[in-house]
Short mmCIF file of C-alpha atoms in Angstrom, two decimals:
data_model
loop_
_atom_site.label_atom_id
_atom_site.label_comp_id
_atom_site.label_asym_id
_atom_site.label_seq_id
_atom_site.Cartn_x
_atom_site.Cartn_y
_atom_site.Cartn_z
CA GLY K 1 149.13 41.68 98.67
CA LEU K 2 147.39 38.37 99.16
CA VAL K 3 143.67 37.87 98.68
CA GLY K 4 141.78 34.70 99.50
CA SER K 5 138.21 34.04 98.46
CA GLU K 6 135.61 31.35 98.11
CA MET K 7 133.17 31.68 95.24
CA CYS K 8 130.31 29.77 93.74
CA ILE K 9 130.06 29.72 89.95
CA ARG K 10 127.52 27.61 88.10
CA ASP K 11 126.74 25.45 91.16
CA ARG K 12 130.41 24.70 91.80
CA ILE K 13 132.42 26.00 94.71
CA TYR K 14 135.93 27.32 94.10
CA ASP K 15 138.59 28.41 96.54
CA ALA K 16 140.93 31.03 95.09
CA THR K 17 144.13 32.56 96.36
CA VAL K 18 145.34 35.62 94.49
CA TYR K 19 148.76 37.14 95.05
CA ILE K 20 149.49 40.56 93.56
CA SER K 21 153.18 41.42 93.61
CA ASP K 22 153.00 44.87 91.99
CA PRO K 23 150.36 47.60 92.33
CA ALA K 24 150.52 48.11 88.56
CA LEU K 25 148.55 44.85 88.37
CA ASP K 26 149.58 43.50 85.01
CA ALA K 27 149.65 39.84 84.03
CA ARG K 28 153.22 39.37 85.33
CA SER K 29 152.28 40.63 88.80
CA LEU K 30 149.30 38.30 89.22
CA SER K 31 149.51 34.79 90.63
CA VAL K 32 146.24 32.87 90.94
CA THR K 33 145.71 29.47 92.52
CA VAL K 34 142.21 28.03 92.16
CA ARG K 35 140.83 24.79 93.53
CA SER K 36 137.35 23.41 92.96
CA SER K 37 135.34 21.28 95.33
CA ASN K 38 136.77 18.17 93.65
CA GLY K 39 140.29 19.62 93.55
CA VAL K 40 140.53 19.93 89.76
CA ILE K 41 140.24 23.04 87.62
CA SER K 42 141.07 23.35 83.95
CA SER K 43 143.78 25.70 82.75
CA SER K 44 141.22 27.53 80.62
CA ALA K 45 139.01 28.16 83.67
CA LYS K 46 142.01 29.49 85.59
CA ARG K 47 142.92 31.75 82.67
CA GLU K 48 139.31 33.03 82.57
CA ILE K 49 139.51 33.97 86.24
CA GLU K 50 142.86 35.71 85.75
CA ASN K 51 141.48 37.66 82.78
CA ALA K 52 138.40 38.69 84.78
CA ILE K 53 140.61 40.02 87.60
CA LEU K 54 142.80 41.98 85.16
CA SER K 55 139.75 43.33 83.32
CA LYS K 56 138.17 44.56 86.55
CA ALA K 57 141.49 46.14 87.59
CA ARG K 58 141.60 48.03 84.27
CA GLN K 59 138.01 49.24 84.76
CA LEU K 60 138.79 50.46 88.29
CA ARG K 61 141.96 52.20 87.12
CA LEU K 62 140.10 54.01 84.32
CA LYS K 63 137.33 55.01 86.70
CA ALA K 64 139.89 56.38 89.17
CA LEU K 65 141.41 58.46 86.35
CA ASP K 66 137.91 59.62 85.24
CA LEU K 67 138.41 58.34 81.70
#
């Protein structure tokens, strides 16, 4: 599915579009596009956001399995 969001991190506004192509939600099934208020975002910032999404997905999956 497709998820769109606007977020504010450290006094900067970002617009993110996240596309998840597989419910397994691994790195291959995640596509993230992020734009900042000035239109530029570093690849390391994008990778941080992707890792945060995957980390939260793992936490939710473990919670659902009661592990």
